[in-house]
GROMACS .gro file of C-alpha atoms in nm:
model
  238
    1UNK     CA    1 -16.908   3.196  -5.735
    2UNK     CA    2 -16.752   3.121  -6.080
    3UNK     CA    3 -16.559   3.434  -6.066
    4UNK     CA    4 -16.379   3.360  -5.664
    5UNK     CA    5 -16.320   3.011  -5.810
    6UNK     CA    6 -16.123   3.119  -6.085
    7UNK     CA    7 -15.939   3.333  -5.899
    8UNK     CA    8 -15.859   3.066  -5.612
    9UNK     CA    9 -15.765   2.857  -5.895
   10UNK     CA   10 -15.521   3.099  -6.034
   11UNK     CA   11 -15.368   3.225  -5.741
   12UNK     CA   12 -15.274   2.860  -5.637
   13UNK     CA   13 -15.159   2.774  -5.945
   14UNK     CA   14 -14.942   3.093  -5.959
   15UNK     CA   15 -14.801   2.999  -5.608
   16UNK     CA   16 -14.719   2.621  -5.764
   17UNK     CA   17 -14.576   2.765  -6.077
   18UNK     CA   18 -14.348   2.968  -5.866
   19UNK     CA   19 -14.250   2.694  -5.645
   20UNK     CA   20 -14.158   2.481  -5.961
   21UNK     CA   21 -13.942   2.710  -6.106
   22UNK     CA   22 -13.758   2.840  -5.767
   23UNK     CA   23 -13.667   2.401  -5.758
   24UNK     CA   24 -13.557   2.383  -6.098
   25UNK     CA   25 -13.301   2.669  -6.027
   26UNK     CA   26 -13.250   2.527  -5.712
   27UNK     CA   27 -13.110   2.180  -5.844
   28UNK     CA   28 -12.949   2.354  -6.164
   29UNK     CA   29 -12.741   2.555  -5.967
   30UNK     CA   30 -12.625   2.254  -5.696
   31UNK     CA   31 -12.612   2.008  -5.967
   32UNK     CA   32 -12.387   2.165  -6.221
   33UNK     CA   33 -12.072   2.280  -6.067
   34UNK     CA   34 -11.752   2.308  -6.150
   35UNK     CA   35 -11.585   2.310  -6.554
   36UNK     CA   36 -11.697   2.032  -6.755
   37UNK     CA   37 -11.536   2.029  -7.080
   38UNK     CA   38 -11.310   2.359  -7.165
   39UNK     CA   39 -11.490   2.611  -7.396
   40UNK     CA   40 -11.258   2.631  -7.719
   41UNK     CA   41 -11.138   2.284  -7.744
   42UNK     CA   42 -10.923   2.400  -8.064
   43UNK     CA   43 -10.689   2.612  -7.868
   44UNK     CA   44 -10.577   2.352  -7.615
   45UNK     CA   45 -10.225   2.181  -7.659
   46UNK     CA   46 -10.218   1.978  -7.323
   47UNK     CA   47  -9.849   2.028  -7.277
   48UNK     CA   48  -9.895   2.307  -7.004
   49UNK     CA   49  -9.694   2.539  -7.253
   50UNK     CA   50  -9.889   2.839  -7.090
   51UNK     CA   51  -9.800   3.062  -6.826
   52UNK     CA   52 -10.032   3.321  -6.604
   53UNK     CA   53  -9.988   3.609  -6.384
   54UNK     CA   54 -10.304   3.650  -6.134
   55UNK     CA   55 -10.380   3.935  -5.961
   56UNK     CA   56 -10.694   3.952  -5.667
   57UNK     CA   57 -10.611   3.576  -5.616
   58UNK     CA   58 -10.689   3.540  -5.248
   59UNK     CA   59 -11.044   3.630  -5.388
   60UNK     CA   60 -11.335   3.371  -5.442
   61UNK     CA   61 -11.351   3.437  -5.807
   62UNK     CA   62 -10.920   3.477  -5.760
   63UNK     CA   63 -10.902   3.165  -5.572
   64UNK     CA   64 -11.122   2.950  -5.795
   65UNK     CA   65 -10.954   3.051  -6.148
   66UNK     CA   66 -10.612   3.011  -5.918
   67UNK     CA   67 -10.689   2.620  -5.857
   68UNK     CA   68 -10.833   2.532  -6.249
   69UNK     CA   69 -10.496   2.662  -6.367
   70UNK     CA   70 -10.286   2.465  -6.125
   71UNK     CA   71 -10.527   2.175  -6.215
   72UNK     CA   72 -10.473   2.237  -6.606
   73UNK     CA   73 -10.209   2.075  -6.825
   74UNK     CA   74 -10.268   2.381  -7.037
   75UNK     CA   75 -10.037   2.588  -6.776
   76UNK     CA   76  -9.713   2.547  -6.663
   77UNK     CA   77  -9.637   2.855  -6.455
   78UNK     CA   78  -9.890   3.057  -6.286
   79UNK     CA   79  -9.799   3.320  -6.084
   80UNK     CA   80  -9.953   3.510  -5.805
   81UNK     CA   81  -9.872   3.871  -5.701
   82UNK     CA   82 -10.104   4.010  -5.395
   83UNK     CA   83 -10.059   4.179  -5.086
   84UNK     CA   84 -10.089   3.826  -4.899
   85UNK     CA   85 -10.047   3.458  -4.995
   86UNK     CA   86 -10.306   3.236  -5.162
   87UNK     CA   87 -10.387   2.937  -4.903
   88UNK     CA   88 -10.386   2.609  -5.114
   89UNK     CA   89 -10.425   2.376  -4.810
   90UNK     CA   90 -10.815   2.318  -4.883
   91UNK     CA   91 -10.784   2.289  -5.275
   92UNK     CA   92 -10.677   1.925  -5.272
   93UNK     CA   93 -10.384   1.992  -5.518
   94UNK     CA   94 -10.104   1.696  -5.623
   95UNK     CA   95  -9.728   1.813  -5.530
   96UNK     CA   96  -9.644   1.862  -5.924
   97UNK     CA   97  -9.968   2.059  -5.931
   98UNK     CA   98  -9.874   2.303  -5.691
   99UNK     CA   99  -9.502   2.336  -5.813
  100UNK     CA  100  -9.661   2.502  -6.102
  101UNK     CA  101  -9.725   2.810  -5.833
  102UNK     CA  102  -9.513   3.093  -5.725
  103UNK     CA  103  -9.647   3.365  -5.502
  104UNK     CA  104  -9.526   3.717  -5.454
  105UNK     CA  105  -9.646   3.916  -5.177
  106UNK     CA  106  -9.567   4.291  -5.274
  107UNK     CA  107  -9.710   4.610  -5.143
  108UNK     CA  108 -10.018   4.656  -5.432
  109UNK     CA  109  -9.998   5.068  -5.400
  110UNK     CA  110  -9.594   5.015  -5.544
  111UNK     CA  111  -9.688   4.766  -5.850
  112UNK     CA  112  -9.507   5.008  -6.075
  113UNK     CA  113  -9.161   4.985  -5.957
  114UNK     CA  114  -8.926   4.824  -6.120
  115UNK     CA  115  -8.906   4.499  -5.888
  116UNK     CA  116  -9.260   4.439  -5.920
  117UNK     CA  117  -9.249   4.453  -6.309
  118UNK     CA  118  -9.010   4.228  -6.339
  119UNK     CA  119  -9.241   3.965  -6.154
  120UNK     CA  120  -9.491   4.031  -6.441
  121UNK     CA  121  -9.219   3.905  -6.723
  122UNK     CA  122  -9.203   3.604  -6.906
  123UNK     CA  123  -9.560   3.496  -6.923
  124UNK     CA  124  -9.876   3.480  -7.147
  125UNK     CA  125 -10.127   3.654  -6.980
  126UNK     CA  126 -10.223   3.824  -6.676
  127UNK     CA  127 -10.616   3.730  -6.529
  128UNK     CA  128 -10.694   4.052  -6.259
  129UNK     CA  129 -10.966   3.983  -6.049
  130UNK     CA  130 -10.907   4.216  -5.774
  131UNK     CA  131 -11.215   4.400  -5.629
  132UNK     CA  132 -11.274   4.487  -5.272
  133UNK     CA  133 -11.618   4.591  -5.114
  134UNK     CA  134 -11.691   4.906  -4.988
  135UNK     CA  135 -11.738   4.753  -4.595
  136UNK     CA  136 -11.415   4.668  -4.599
  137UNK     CA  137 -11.231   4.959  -4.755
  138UNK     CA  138 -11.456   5.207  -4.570
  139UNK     CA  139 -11.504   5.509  -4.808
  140UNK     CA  140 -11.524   5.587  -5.181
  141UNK     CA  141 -11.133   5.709  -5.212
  142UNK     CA  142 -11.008   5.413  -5.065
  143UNK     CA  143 -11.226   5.164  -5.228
  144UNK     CA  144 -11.147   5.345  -5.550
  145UNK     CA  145 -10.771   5.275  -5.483
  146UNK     CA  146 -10.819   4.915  -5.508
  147UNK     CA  147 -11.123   4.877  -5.760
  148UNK     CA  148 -10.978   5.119  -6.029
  149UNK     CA  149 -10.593   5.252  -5.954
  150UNK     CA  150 -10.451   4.925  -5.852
  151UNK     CA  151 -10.658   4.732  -6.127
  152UNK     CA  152 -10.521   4.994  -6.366
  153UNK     CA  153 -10.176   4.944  -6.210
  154UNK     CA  154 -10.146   4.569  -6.320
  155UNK     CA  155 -10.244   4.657  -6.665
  156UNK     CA  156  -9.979   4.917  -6.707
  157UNK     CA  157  -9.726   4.625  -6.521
  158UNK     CA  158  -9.848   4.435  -6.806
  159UNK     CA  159  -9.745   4.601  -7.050
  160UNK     CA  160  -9.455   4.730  -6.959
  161UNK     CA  161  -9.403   4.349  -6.896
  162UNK     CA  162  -9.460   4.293  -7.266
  163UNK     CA  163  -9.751   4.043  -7.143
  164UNK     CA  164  -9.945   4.038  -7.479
  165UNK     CA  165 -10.289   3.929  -7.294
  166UNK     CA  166 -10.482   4.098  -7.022
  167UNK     CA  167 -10.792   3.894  -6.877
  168UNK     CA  168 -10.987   4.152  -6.711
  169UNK     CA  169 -11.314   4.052  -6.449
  170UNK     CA  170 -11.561   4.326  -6.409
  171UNK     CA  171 -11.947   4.302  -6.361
  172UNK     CA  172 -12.283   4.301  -6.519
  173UNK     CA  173 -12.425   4.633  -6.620
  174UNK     CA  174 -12.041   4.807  -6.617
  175UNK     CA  175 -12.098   5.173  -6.768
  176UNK     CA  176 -11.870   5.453  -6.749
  177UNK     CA  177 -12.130   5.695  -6.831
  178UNK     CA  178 -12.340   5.674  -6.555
  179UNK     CA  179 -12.425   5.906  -6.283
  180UNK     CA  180 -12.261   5.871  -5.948
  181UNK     CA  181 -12.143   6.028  -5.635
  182UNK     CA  182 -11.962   5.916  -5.335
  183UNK     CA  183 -12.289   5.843  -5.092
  184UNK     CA  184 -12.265   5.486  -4.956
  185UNK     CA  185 -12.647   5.412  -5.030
  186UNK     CA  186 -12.557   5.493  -5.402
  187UNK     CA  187 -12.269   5.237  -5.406
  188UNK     CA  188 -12.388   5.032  -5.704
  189UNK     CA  189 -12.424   5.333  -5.921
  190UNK     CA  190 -12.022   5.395  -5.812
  191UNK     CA  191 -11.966   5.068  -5.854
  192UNK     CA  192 -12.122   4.955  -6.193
  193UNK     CA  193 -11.974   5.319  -6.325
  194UNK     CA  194 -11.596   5.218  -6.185
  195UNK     CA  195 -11.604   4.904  -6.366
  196UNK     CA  196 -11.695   5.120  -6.724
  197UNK     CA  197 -11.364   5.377  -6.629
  198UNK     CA  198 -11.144   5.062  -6.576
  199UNK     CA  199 -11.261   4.896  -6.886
  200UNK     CA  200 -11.217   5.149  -7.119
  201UNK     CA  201 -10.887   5.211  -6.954
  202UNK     CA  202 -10.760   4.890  -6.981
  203UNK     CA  203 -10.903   4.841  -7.353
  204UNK     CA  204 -10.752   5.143  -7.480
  205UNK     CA  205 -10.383   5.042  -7.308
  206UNK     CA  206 -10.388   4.806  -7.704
  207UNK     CA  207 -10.314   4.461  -7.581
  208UNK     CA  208 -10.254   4.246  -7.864
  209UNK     CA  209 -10.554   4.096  -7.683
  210UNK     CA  210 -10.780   4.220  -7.423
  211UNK     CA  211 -11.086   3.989  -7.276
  212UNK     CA  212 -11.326   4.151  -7.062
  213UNK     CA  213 -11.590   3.951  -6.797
  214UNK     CA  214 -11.890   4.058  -6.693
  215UNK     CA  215 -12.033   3.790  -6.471
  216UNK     CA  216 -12.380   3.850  -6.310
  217UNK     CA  217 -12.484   3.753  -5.954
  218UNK     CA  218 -12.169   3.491  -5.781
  219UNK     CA  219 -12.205   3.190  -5.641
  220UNK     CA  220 -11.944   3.260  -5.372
  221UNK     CA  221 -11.996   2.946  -5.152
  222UNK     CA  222 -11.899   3.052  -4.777
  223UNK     CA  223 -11.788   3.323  -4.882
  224UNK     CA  224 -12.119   3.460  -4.991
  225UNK     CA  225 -12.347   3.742  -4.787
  226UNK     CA  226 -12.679   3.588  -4.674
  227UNK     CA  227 -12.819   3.779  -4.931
  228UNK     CA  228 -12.629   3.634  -5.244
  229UNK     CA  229 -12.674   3.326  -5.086
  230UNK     CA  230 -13.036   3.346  -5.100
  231UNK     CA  231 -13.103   3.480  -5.442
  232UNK     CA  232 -12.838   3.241  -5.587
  233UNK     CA  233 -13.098   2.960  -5.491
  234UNK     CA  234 -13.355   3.130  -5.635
  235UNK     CA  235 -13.222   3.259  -5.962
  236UNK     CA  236 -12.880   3.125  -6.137
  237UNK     CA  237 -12.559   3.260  -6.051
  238UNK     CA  238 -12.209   3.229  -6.199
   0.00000   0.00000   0.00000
């Protein structure tokens, strides 16, 4: 008898313990959004003396760093080169806010002629956050195009550009030395083992400074599959 009630007893309690932590990470994650205070207060001059070049902007990652610049008196100029325009009409933005932006729609597969470079010129830093899935680009090749050669393409632009910073976002678990193939149910092996080759390409390119991001599971809002959208409500997303 002793021995069922203990286990009755734990099993519930395991079961409440669960629930209490799945609500904590619940209300974390829908009570802390947004950027509350910048993260190296020493480097900020306020006088919007900064200007960007983004690349993947019509992303949600893109499309969210895209809006804090235009919203930050640290930049001045930030500039967006895709294969389509950035929709601003749902980010709320002031009239000098959006002044700040120029967009450039280019054809992404040419980013090394000439013209194209000389949209990179004149500015700080260039943030790529270009990624596609591999639903939408179909096979390996093509999603390789996009995920490596065209990421790799705004590097060299870059620094042919004489842009001395290169922001680069990647993923969690990025490892060029892993084993992968081309199969579709393999994808994340591909995937995690894309975003190693494109790192180490970009790092050994020698900007004067190179940051790397390797975010975990994203909190895409609408944008998200049911899937992320489930497990960000369980565990914490970025």
């Amino acid at each position: 008898y002793l021995s069922q009630m203990s286990s009755y007893l734990f099993n519930r309690w395991t079961l409440v313990s669960v629930g209490i932590v799945v609500g904590i990470a619940y209300y974390y994650n829908n009570s802390n959004k947004g950027i509350t205070s910048p993260i190296r207060k020493h480097l900020l001059f306020g006088d919007m003396r900064r200007s960007a070049v983004v690349i993947g902007a019509t992303g949600a990652t893109g499309s969210t760093l895209v809006e804090q610049l235009l919203r930050s008196k640290e930049w001045g100029r930030v500039t967006i080169i895709h294969r389509r325009p950035l929709d601003t009409s749902n980010m709320d933005l002031s009239t000098d806010q959006l002044s700040k932006l120029k967009q450039h729609t280019v054809n992404m597969e040419q980013l090394l002629n000439d013209d194209n470079i000389k949209l990179f010129k004149d500015h700080d830093v260039t943030f790529c956050t270009l990624g596609t899935t591999r639903s939408i680009a179909g096979t390996a090749d093509n999603w390789r195009k996009v995920d490596i050669g065209m990421v790799r393409d705004s590097a060299i632009a870059s620094k042919k550009a004489d842009i001395p910073q290169f922001n680069l976002l990647t993923s969690r678990g990025a490892n060029a030395n892993l084993w992968a193939n081309d199969w579709k149910i393999s994808h994340p092996l591909l995937y995690s083992k894309s975003k190693g080759v494109i790192e180490n390409e970009v790092m050994s390119m020698d900007f004067k400074r190179t940051s790397i991001f390797r975010p975990g599971l994203l909190i895409r809002g609408d944008r998200g599959r049911w899937e992320e959208k489930l497990f960000a409500n369980i565990f914490l997303g970025t």
